[in-house]
Amino acid sequence: MHELGITQNIVAIVAEHAKGAKVQRVLLEIGKLSAIMPDAIRFCFDICTQGTLLEGATLEILEIPGLGRCRQCGAEIYLDKPFGICNCGSVQLDLITGEELKIKEIEIEELCV
Amino acid sequence: MCVTCGCSDDGEIKITNLETDETEHNHIHTLSDGTVITHSHSHDTHIEAPQIHAKIHNTTISLEQDILAKNNLLAAQNRGWFKGRNILALNLMSSPGAGKTTLLTRTINDLKHQLSISVIEGDQETANDAKKIKETGSKVIQINTGTGCHLDASMIERGLQKLNPPLNSVVMIENVGNLVCPALFDLGENAKVVILSVTEGEDKPIKYPHMFRASNIMIITKIDLLPYVDFDVQKCIEYAREVNPKIHIFQVSATTDAGLENWYAWLTAKVTNLSTLISSQLTNT
C-alpha cells in the first residue's frame, strides 16, 4: 500500500505550490506500468487532504498507456505490464511511456477582490 | 464497450469469478490517443465540470512535478554518501519468509574475515531480525516502518547516521518483506537483489514483474528443498529473463552451502571493483 505515502507526498507538494490558496483540482499523470493504482490514490486522497488546502478538491487522473520499443527490430509495442515479447521474438524492450508519476497541473481558487 | 453505460471496458482492475467466469470492470474512459481518464466526478458531469470551474475564476498552474522526486534526490545523496566512503550497498528484497535473514547471517559469518558487513534491517514491527544479525557480531540498525510497506531513502539516510558503517565496507539493506512496494523506491543502493525461495512459485517473476524488472540480481534460495517441492528452476529463470533479460541469477542453499561460493565470489569481486574504481579515480585526480 505504497499509495498512502505517495498520496501524502502529492498533498505536500500541491500545498506548497498553492501558496495558501484553496486548491480546486489536482490533475495527476500515472503511467499504467508504474505499479501505482489510481483507485488506491483516489481512496487515500480524501483522507490525506482533510484539514489541508486541498480539502474538497477534485482529483483527476490521466493514465498513460505503456509503450515499449524493441531493441532488436525497433518496433513499438503497447504493453499492459512492464515486460513483453516483440513479434520478432525479442524480450529486450525499452519502456518509452507508462512509468510516469507526476502532478501535471493544479487549479487554485483566485481570490476576487 | 459496457452495455450499461457506454463506457470503455478496458479498465485495469478486473474481478473474475472462476466459478461463473464473470468479470467485473471499472468504468474508465479511454481517449482517442489511448490515454485513459478516471476521476471522482459522476458520469453525467465528468468532462465539463473542471473546465467550467477554470473559466469562472480559478487559475490553473502547470506543475509537471515528479511525485517521487524528493525520494530520488535523497537516494542520490545516499549514493554519494556510499561512494565517498567506498561502501557497497545492496538492497535485499523478497516476500516474507524467503530466507533473507538466514542468507544474510550465513554470508556475514562466512565472509567476516574478508569483508566488513553492516546491516540495516527493515520490518514493520519487532527487532527479531536485527537480534539475529547482532549475534554474528555485525553492526546492525533496525528500522520499524509501522504501517509502512517499504523502506525509503530518508529512512536509509537516518539509519546510516546511526549505523555509521566503516569505510571500504558493505552495507546490506534488508527491506520489508514485500514483492511490490520496495521495487518503487530508490534507496541509493549499488544494486537491488531480489530473493526468491523454492517454496514459493516459479512464476513469481511474472506475477510481480516490477520487482524482478527493477532488480539487478535474483537469488533463488532453499535449493536443498528442490526434491520435496514442485518448483521448476529452469521455468523460473525463463520467467525472470522474460521480465528482465539482464538479471544475474544465483541458486543457493544457506543450510547446505550449495551455490554459496558463486554468490560470495560475486560479492567480493564487486567490493574489489569498487575499491579499484575509487583508487583509480583518486590516482587520476
GROMACS .gro file of C-alpha atoms in nm:
model
  398
    1MET     CA    1   0.000   0.000   0.000
    2HIS     CA    2   0.270   0.248  -0.107
    3GLU     CA    3  -0.010   0.468  -0.244
    4LEU     CA    4  -0.075   0.613   0.103
    5GLY     CA    5   0.278   0.753   0.133
    6ILE     CA    6   0.267   0.868  -0.229
    7THR     CA    7  -0.063   1.048  -0.173
    8GLN     CA    8   0.083   1.223   0.132
    9ASN     CA    9   0.369   1.338  -0.094
   10ILE     CA   10   0.120   1.465  -0.352
   11VAL     CA   11  -0.070   1.664  -0.089
   12ALA     CA   12   0.253   1.815   0.046
   13ILE     CA   13   0.381   1.914  -0.299
   14VAL     CA   14   0.048   2.064  -0.409
   15ALA     CA   15   0.001   2.254  -0.081
   16GLU     CA   16   0.348   2.400  -0.121
   17HIS     CA   17   0.274   2.524  -0.473
   18ALA     CA   18  -0.071   2.657  -0.384
   19LYS     CA   19   0.094   2.914  -0.154
   20GLY     CA   20  -0.204   2.944   0.078
   21ALA     CA   21  -0.478   2.943  -0.189
   22LYS     CA   22  -0.754   2.686  -0.182
   23VAL     CA   23  -0.696   2.404  -0.431
   24GLN     CA   24  -0.993   2.317  -0.654
   25ARG     CA   25  -0.849   2.047  -0.875
   26VAL     CA   26  -0.544   1.828  -0.898
   27LEU     CA   27  -0.451   1.650  -1.220
   28LEU     CA   28  -0.214   1.356  -1.192
   29GLU     CA   29  -0.042   1.162  -1.464
   30ILE     CA   30   0.007   0.798  -1.374
   31GLY     CA   31   0.164   0.550  -1.613
   32LYS     CA   32  -0.001   0.212  -1.643
   33LEU     CA   33   0.333   0.042  -1.580
   34SER     CA   34   0.419   0.248  -1.271
   35ALA     CA   35   0.282   0.000  -1.010
   36ILE     CA   36   0.063   0.275  -0.870
   37MET     CA   37  -0.308   0.201  -0.851
   38PRO     CA   38  -0.519   0.508  -0.936
   39ASP     CA   39  -0.805   0.372  -0.728
   40ALA     CA   40  -0.584   0.344  -0.421
   41ILE     CA   41  -0.460   0.702  -0.474
   42ARG     CA   42  -0.819   0.817  -0.503
   43PHE     CA   43  -0.911   0.631  -0.186
   44CYS     CA   44  -0.622   0.789   0.007
   45PHE     CA   45  -0.673   1.137  -0.143
   46ASP     CA   46  -0.989   1.222   0.051
   47ILE     CA   47  -0.831   1.114   0.377
   48CYS     CA   48  -0.493   1.281   0.321
   49THR     CA   49  -0.645   1.613   0.213
   50GLN     CA   50  -0.858   1.660   0.525
   51GLY     CA   51  -0.772   1.983   0.701
   52THR     CA   52  -0.539   2.095   0.418
   53LEU     CA   53  -0.569   2.346   0.133
   54LEU     CA   54  -0.673   2.051  -0.082
   55GLU     CA   55  -0.978   1.952   0.120
   56GLY     CA   56  -1.271   1.901  -0.117
   57ALA     CA   57  -1.054   1.931  -0.429
   58THR     CA   58  -1.139   1.723  -0.734
   59LEU     CA   59  -0.884   1.459  -0.821
   60GLU     CA   60  -0.835   1.373  -1.186
   61ILE     CA   61  -0.602   1.100  -1.302
   62LEU     CA   62  -0.469   1.062  -1.655
   63GLU     CA   63  -0.348   0.708  -1.709
   64ILE     CA   64  -0.069   0.693  -1.963
   65PRO     CA   65  -0.057   0.370  -2.166
   66GLY     CA   66   0.255   0.156  -2.163
   67LEU     CA   67   0.465   0.171  -2.478
   68GLY     CA   68   0.788  -0.014  -2.537
   69ARG     CA   69   1.043  -0.021  -2.819
   70CYS     CA   70   1.213  -0.342  -2.924
   71ARG     CA   71   1.591  -0.320  -2.921
   72GLN     CA   72   1.624  -0.584  -3.192
   73CYS     CA   73   1.388  -0.457  -3.462
   74GLY     CA   74   1.281  -0.113  -3.336
   75ALA     CA   75   0.909  -0.196  -3.337
   76GLU     CA   76   0.690  -0.012  -3.088
   77ILE     CA   77   0.461  -0.229  -2.878
   78TYR     CA   78   0.176  -0.139  -2.645
   79LEU     CA   79   0.226  -0.301  -2.305
   80ASP     CA   80  -0.009  -0.361  -2.014
   81LYS     CA   81   0.269  -0.500  -1.795
   82PRO     CA   82   0.631  -0.385  -1.768
   83PHE     CA   83   0.762  -0.660  -1.997
   84GLY     CA   84   0.659  -0.837  -2.313
   85ILE     CA   85   0.772  -1.020  -2.624
   86CYS     CA   86   0.807  -0.849  -2.960
   87ASN     CA   87   0.677  -1.014  -3.276
   88CYS     CA   88   1.042  -1.068  -3.372
   89GLY     CA   89   1.081  -1.286  -3.061
   90SER     CA   90   1.295  -1.046  -2.858
   91VAL     CA   91   1.220  -0.966  -2.492
   92GLN     CA   92   1.468  -0.676  -2.493
   93LEU     CA   93   1.224  -0.387  -2.468
   94ASP     CA   94   1.294  -0.029  -2.363
   95LEU     CA   95   0.996   0.135  -2.198
   96ILE     CA   96   0.905   0.464  -2.366
   97THR     CA   97   0.590   0.557  -2.174
   98GLY     CA   98   0.389   0.411  -1.891
   99GLU     CA   99   0.617   0.475  -1.595
  100GLU     CA  100   0.501   0.833  -1.531
  101LEU     CA  101   0.411   0.951  -1.183
  102LYS     CA  102   0.352   1.324  -1.198
  103ILE     CA  103   0.142   1.609  -1.072
  104LYS     CA  104   0.055   1.754  -1.412
  105GLU     CA  105  -0.138   2.062  -1.304
  106ILE     CA  106  -0.332   2.212  -1.019
  107GLU     CA  107  -0.615   2.460  -1.022
  108ILE     CA  108  -0.634   2.710  -0.739
  109GLU     CA  109  -0.908   2.949  -0.638
  110GLU     CA  110  -0.833   3.304  -0.736
  111LEU     CA  111  -0.945   3.547  -0.472
  112CYS     CA  112  -1.182   3.807  -0.617
  113VAL     CA  113  -1.130   4.148  -0.459
  114MET     CA  114  -1.794  -0.125  -2.462
  115CYS     CA  115  -2.004  -0.153  -2.149
  116VAL     CA  116  -2.368  -0.206  -2.246
  117THR     CA  117  -2.496  -0.044  -1.927
  118CYS     CA  118  -2.334   0.299  -1.951
  119GLY     CA  119  -2.141   0.307  -2.278
  120CYS     CA  120  -1.801   0.332  -2.110
  121SER     CA  121  -1.494   0.166  -2.248
  122ASP     CA  122  -1.450  -0.161  -2.062
  123ASP     CA  123  -1.074  -0.197  -2.070
  124GLY     CA  124  -1.034  -0.096  -1.708
  125GLU     CA  125  -0.721  -0.224  -1.540
  126ILE     CA  126  -0.891  -0.376  -1.240
  127LYS     CA  127  -1.085  -0.683  -1.321
  128ILE     CA  128  -1.253  -0.909  -1.071
  129THR     CA  129  -1.306  -1.252  -1.217
  130ASN     CA  130  -1.520  -1.522  -1.060
  131LEU     CA  131  -1.367  -1.853  -1.167
  132GLU     CA  132  -1.686  -2.040  -1.078
  133THR     CA  133  -1.901  -1.840  -1.316
  134ASP     CA  134  -1.631  -1.687  -1.541
  135GLU     CA  135  -1.788  -1.346  -1.481
  136THR     CA  136  -1.561  -1.044  -1.492
  137GLU     CA  137  -1.648  -0.711  -1.333
  138HIS     CA  138  -1.483  -0.395  -1.460
  139ASN     CA  139  -1.436  -0.037  -1.356
  140HIS     CA  140  -1.590   0.243  -1.557
  141ILE     CA  141  -1.293   0.413  -1.711
  142HIS     CA  142  -1.282   0.626  -2.024
  143THR     CA  143  -1.025   0.589  -2.299
  144LEU     CA  144  -0.946   0.895  -2.514
  145SER     CA  145  -0.870   0.861  -2.884
  146ASP     CA  146  -0.491   0.864  -2.828
  147GLY     CA  147  -0.511   0.570  -2.589
  148THR     CA  148  -0.490   0.784  -2.276
  149VAL     CA  149  -0.720   0.661  -2.003
  150ILE     CA  150  -0.900   0.901  -1.775
  151THR     CA  151  -1.075   0.823  -1.448
  152HIS     CA  152  -1.187   1.073  -1.190
  153SER     CA  153  -1.410   1.144  -0.896
  154HIS     CA  154  -1.694   1.309  -1.086
  155SER     CA  155  -2.019   1.130  -1.157
  156HIS     CA  156  -2.075   1.008  -1.512
  157ASP     CA  157  -2.304   1.282  -1.639
  158THR     CA  158  -2.085   1.575  -1.531
  159HIS     CA  159  -1.736   1.437  -1.567
  160ILE     CA  160  -1.585   1.620  -1.865
  161GLU     CA  161  -1.745   1.961  -1.834
  162ALA     CA  162  -1.722   2.038  -1.464
  163PRO     CA  163  -1.348   2.105  -1.416
  164GLN     CA  164  -1.327   2.310  -1.735
  165ILE     CA  165  -1.620   2.525  -1.626
  166HIS     CA  166  -1.450   2.581  -1.291
  167ALA     CA  167  -1.144   2.716  -1.465
  168LYS     CA  168  -1.348   2.953  -1.682
  169ILE     CA  169  -1.517   3.113  -1.383
  170HIS     CA  170  -1.244   3.231  -1.152
  171ASN     CA  171  -0.971   2.980  -1.098
  172THR     CA  172  -0.612   2.964  -1.204
  173THR     CA  173  -0.452   2.653  -1.344
  174ILE     CA  174  -0.087   2.601  -1.260
  175SER     CA  175   0.110   2.360  -1.471
  176LEU     CA  176   0.341   2.171  -1.238
  177GLU     CA  177   0.494   1.866  -1.409
  178GLN     CA  178   0.631   1.773  -1.069
  179ASP     CA  179   0.762   1.422  -1.018
  180ILE     CA  180   0.596   1.276  -0.710
  181LEU     CA  181   0.897   1.063  -0.619
  182ALA     CA  182   1.143   1.346  -0.683
  183LYS     CA  183   1.215   1.402  -0.315
  184ASN     CA  184   1.287   1.035  -0.256
  185ASN     CA  185   1.505   1.022  -0.567
  186LEU     CA  186   1.701   1.327  -0.454
  187LEU     CA  187   1.763   1.174  -0.112
  188ALA     CA  188   1.858   0.846  -0.280
  189ALA     CA  189   2.112   1.033  -0.493
  190GLN     CA  190   2.256   1.186  -0.176
  191ASN     CA  191   2.278   0.839  -0.017
  192ARG     CA  192   2.452   0.713  -0.329
  193GLY     CA  193   2.707   0.991  -0.296
  194TRP     CA  194   2.746   0.913   0.074
  195PHE     CA  195   2.822   0.546  -0.008
  196LYS     CA  196   3.056   0.639  -0.289
  197GLY     CA  197   3.251   0.884  -0.078
  198ARG     CA  198   3.311   0.611   0.181
  199ASN     CA  199   3.378   0.341  -0.076
  200ILE     CA  200   3.083   0.138   0.053
  201LEU     CA  201   2.897  -0.125  -0.148
  202ALA     CA  202   2.527  -0.103  -0.061
  203LEU     CA  203   2.283  -0.379  -0.158
  204ASN     CA  204   1.906  -0.360  -0.123
  205LEU     CA  205   1.775  -0.709  -0.042
  206MET     CA  206   1.408  -0.763  -0.121
  207SER     CA  207   1.174  -1.061  -0.115
  208SER     CA  208   0.837  -1.179   0.008
  209PRO     CA  209   0.825  -1.257   0.382
  210GLY     CA  210   0.994  -1.585   0.466
  211ALA     CA  211   1.207  -1.623   0.153
  212GLY     CA  212   1.518  -1.652   0.367
  213LYS     CA  213   1.676  -1.305   0.350
  214THR     CA  214   1.790  -1.304   0.712
  215THR     CA  215   1.922  -1.662   0.700
  216LEU     CA  216   2.120  -1.591   0.383
  217LEU     CA  217   2.246  -1.268   0.534
  218THR     CA  218   2.366  -1.420   0.864
  219ARG     CA  219   2.530  -1.705   0.671
  220THR     CA  220   2.703  -1.461   0.435
  221ILE     CA  221   2.828  -1.245   0.722
  222ASN     CA  222   2.961  -1.543   0.917
  223ASP     CA  223   3.135  -1.694   0.613
  224LEU     CA  224   3.289  -1.369   0.490
  225LYS     CA  225   3.357  -1.186   0.819
  226HIS     CA  226   3.734  -1.230   0.784
  227GLN     CA  227   3.735  -1.082   0.432
  228LEU     CA  228   3.458  -0.823   0.434
  229SER     CA  229   3.314  -0.585   0.687
  230ILE     CA  230   2.937  -0.612   0.650
  231SER     CA  231   2.689  -0.399   0.845
  232VAL     CA  232   2.314  -0.418   0.815
  233ILE     CA  233   2.004  -0.200   0.806
  234GLU     CA  234   1.704  -0.418   0.889
  235GLY     CA  235   1.357  -0.313   0.776
  236ASP     CA  236   1.043  -0.468   0.924
  237GLN     CA  237   0.703  -0.335   1.016
  238GLU     CA  238   0.743  -0.448   1.376
  239THR     CA  239   0.991  -0.619   1.613
  240ALA     CA  240   1.370  -0.621   1.624
  241ASN     CA  241   1.386  -1.001   1.586
  242ASP     CA  242   1.591  -0.996   1.266
  243ALA     CA  243   1.828  -0.732   1.399
  244LYS     CA  244   1.893  -0.954   1.703
  245LYS     CA  245   1.984  -1.245   1.474
  246ILE     CA  246   2.225  -1.023   1.281
  247LYS     CA  247   2.374  -0.888   1.605
  248GLU     CA  248   2.470  -1.244   1.706
  249THR     CA  249   2.708  -1.253   1.409
  250GLY     CA  250   2.896  -0.959   1.559
  251SER     CA  251   2.792  -0.722   1.278
  252LYS     CA  252   2.677  -0.367   1.330
  253VAL     CA  253   2.302  -0.352   1.275
  254ILE     CA  254   2.020  -0.098   1.288
  255GLN     CA  255   1.654  -0.196   1.289
  256ILE     CA  256   1.405   0.032   1.117
  257ASN     CA  257   1.042  -0.039   1.203
  258THR     CA  258   0.813   0.112   0.944
  259GLY     CA  259   0.489   0.065   1.142
  260THR     CA  260   0.221   0.060   0.876
  261GLY     CA  261   0.476   0.130   0.600
  262CYS     CA  262   0.533  -0.148   0.348
  263HIS     CA  263   0.882  -0.049   0.227
  264LEU     CA  264   1.196   0.142   0.320
  265ASP     CA  265   1.253   0.479   0.157
  266ALA     CA  266   1.562   0.691   0.100
  267SER     CA  267   1.504   0.916   0.402
  268MET     CA  268   1.482   0.614   0.636
  269ILE     CA  269   1.814   0.491   0.496
  270GLU     CA  270   1.970   0.835   0.540
  271ARG     CA  271   1.868   0.838   0.908
  272GLY     CA  272   1.966   0.474   0.953
  273LEU     CA  273   2.313   0.537   0.810
  274GLN     CA  274   2.379   0.818   1.059
  275LYS     CA  275   2.313   0.571   1.341
  276LEU     CA  276   2.483   0.274   1.177
  277ASN     CA  277   2.797   0.467   1.092
  278PRO     CA  278   2.943   0.190   0.874
  279PRO     CA  279   3.322   0.181   0.832
  280LEU     CA  280   3.497   0.297   0.515
  281ASN     CA  281   3.556   0.033   0.246
  282SER     CA  282   3.279  -0.194   0.369
  283VAL     CA  283   2.945  -0.347   0.267
  284VAL     CA  284   2.605  -0.225   0.383
  285MET     CA  285   2.323  -0.475   0.339
  286ILE     CA  286   1.977  -0.321   0.350
  287GLU     CA  287   1.717  -0.586   0.429
  288ASN     CA  288   1.394  -0.436   0.302
  289VAL     CA  289   1.046  -0.505   0.439
  290GLY     CA  290   0.922  -0.845   0.317
  291ASN     CA  291   0.703  -0.747   0.022
  292LEU     CA  292   0.737  -0.807  -0.353
  293VAL     CA  293   0.551  -0.492  -0.459
  294CYS     CA  294   0.626  -0.158  -0.293
  295PRO     CA  295   1.003  -0.180  -0.230
  296ALA     CA  296   1.060  -0.203  -0.606
  297LEU     CA  297   0.948   0.157  -0.648
  298PHE     CA  298   1.177   0.330  -0.404
  299ASP     CA  299   1.538   0.402  -0.489
  300LEU     CA  300   1.743   0.394  -0.168
  301GLY     CA  301   2.073   0.494  -0.326
  302GLU     CA  302   2.197   0.134  -0.332
  303ASN     CA  303   2.453  -0.003  -0.580
  304ALA     CA  304   2.231  -0.297  -0.669
  305LYS     CA  305   1.888  -0.434  -0.597
  306VAL     CA  306   1.881  -0.804  -0.508
  307VAL     CA  307   1.555  -0.999  -0.517
  308ILE     CA  308   1.546  -1.323  -0.322
  309LEU     CA  309   1.302  -1.598  -0.418
  310SER     CA  310   1.276  -1.931  -0.236
  311VAL     CA  311   1.181  -2.258  -0.400
  312THR     CA  312   0.891  -2.292  -0.156
  313GLU     CA  313   0.721  -2.006  -0.340
  314GLY     CA  314   0.606  -2.037  -0.701
  315GLU     CA  315   0.837  -2.032  -1.004
  316ASP     CA  316   0.602  -1.783  -1.167
  317LYS     CA  317   0.673  -1.508  -0.910
  318PRO     CA  318   0.880  -1.307  -1.165
  319ILE     CA  319   0.582  -1.267  -1.398
  320LYS     CA  320   0.337  -1.223  -1.110
  321TYR     CA  321   0.543  -0.940  -0.958
  322PRO     CA  322   0.718  -0.804  -1.268
  323HIS     CA  323   0.802  -0.462  -1.123
  324MET     CA  324   1.019  -0.619  -0.856
  325PHE     CA  325   1.205  -0.851  -1.092
  326ARG     CA  326   1.245  -0.582  -1.354
  327ALA     CA  327   1.391  -0.338  -1.101
  328SER     CA  328   1.640  -0.592  -0.961
  329ASN     CA  329   1.993  -0.647  -1.085
  330ILE     CA  330   2.030  -0.982  -0.911
  331MET     CA  331   1.794  -1.271  -0.834
  332ILE     CA  332   1.896  -1.525  -0.571
  333ILE     CA  333   1.695  -1.849  -0.568
  334THR     CA  334   1.720  -1.979  -0.210
  335LYS     CA  335   1.645  -2.305  -0.026
  336ILE     CA  336   1.752  -2.516  -0.327
  337ASP     CA  337   1.818  -2.805  -0.084
  338LEU     CA  338   1.437  -2.840  -0.074
  339LEU     CA  339   1.402  -2.890  -0.451
  340PRO     CA  340   1.349  -3.268  -0.423
  341TYR     CA  341   1.049  -3.208  -0.196
  342VAL     CA  342   0.873  -2.919  -0.366
  343ASP     CA  343   0.712  -2.859  -0.702
  344PHE     CA  344   0.937  -2.580  -0.830
  345ASP     CA  345   1.075  -2.570  -1.184
  346VAL     CA  346   1.404  -2.381  -1.162
  347GLN     CA  347   1.451  -2.354  -1.539
  348LYS     CA  348   1.100  -2.218  -1.582
  349CYS     CA  349   1.163  -1.965  -1.303
  350ILE     CA  350   1.482  -1.847  -1.476
  351GLU     CA  351   1.297  -1.818  -1.809
  352TYR     CA  352   1.025  -1.610  -1.646
  353ALA     CA  353   1.282  -1.385  -1.476
  354ARG     CA  354   1.468  -1.329  -1.807
  355GLU     CA  355   1.139  -1.258  -1.984
  356VAL     CA  356   1.078  -0.973  -1.740
  357ASN     CA  357   1.441  -0.867  -1.712
  358PRO     CA  358   1.683  -1.009  -1.973
  359LYS     CA  359   1.984  -0.863  -1.788
  360ILE     CA  360   1.912  -1.013  -1.444
  361HIS     CA  361   2.202  -1.202  -1.288
  362ILE     CA  362   2.094  -1.525  -1.117
  363PHE     CA  363   2.234  -1.730  -0.829
  364GLN     CA  364   2.096  -2.054  -0.687
  365VAL     CA  365   2.189  -2.118  -0.325
  366SER     CA  366   2.110  -2.303  -0.006
  367ALA     CA  367   2.216  -2.129   0.312
  368THR     CA  368   2.177  -2.454   0.506
  369THR     CA  369   2.382  -2.689   0.285
  370ASP     CA  370   2.634  -2.440   0.130
  371ALA     CA  371   2.520  -2.523  -0.224
  372GLY     CA  372   2.588  -2.237  -0.463
  373LEU     CA  373   2.711  -2.001  -0.193
  374GLU     CA  374   3.063  -1.980  -0.340
  375ASN     CA  375   2.927  -1.816  -0.657
  376TRP     CA  376   2.735  -1.558  -0.456
  377TYR     CA  377   3.042  -1.488  -0.239
  378ALA     CA  378   3.265  -1.459  -0.545
  379TRP     CA  379   3.030  -1.203  -0.700
  380LEU     CA  380   3.009  -1.008  -0.375
  381THR     CA  381   3.385  -0.994  -0.313
  382ALA     CA  382   3.453  -0.911  -0.678
  383LYS     CA  383   3.201  -0.628  -0.659
  384VAL     CA  384   3.375  -0.486  -0.350
  385THR     CA  385   3.716  -0.519  -0.518
  386ASN     CA  386   3.590  -0.349  -0.833
  387LEU     CA  387   3.450  -0.067  -0.627
  388SER     CA  388   3.785  -0.020  -0.448
  389THR     CA  389   3.976  -0.035  -0.777
  390LEU     CA  390   3.740   0.216  -0.930
  391ILE     CA  391   3.774   0.458  -0.640
  392SER     CA  392   4.153   0.427  -0.618
  393SER     CA  393   4.191   0.478  -0.995
  394GLN     CA  394   3.973   0.786  -0.969
  395LEU     CA  395   4.194   0.914  -0.686
  396THR     CA  396   4.508   0.849  -0.890
  397ASN     CA  397   4.365   1.031  -1.187
  398THR     CA  398   4.283   1.344  -0.993
   0.00000   0.00000   0.00000
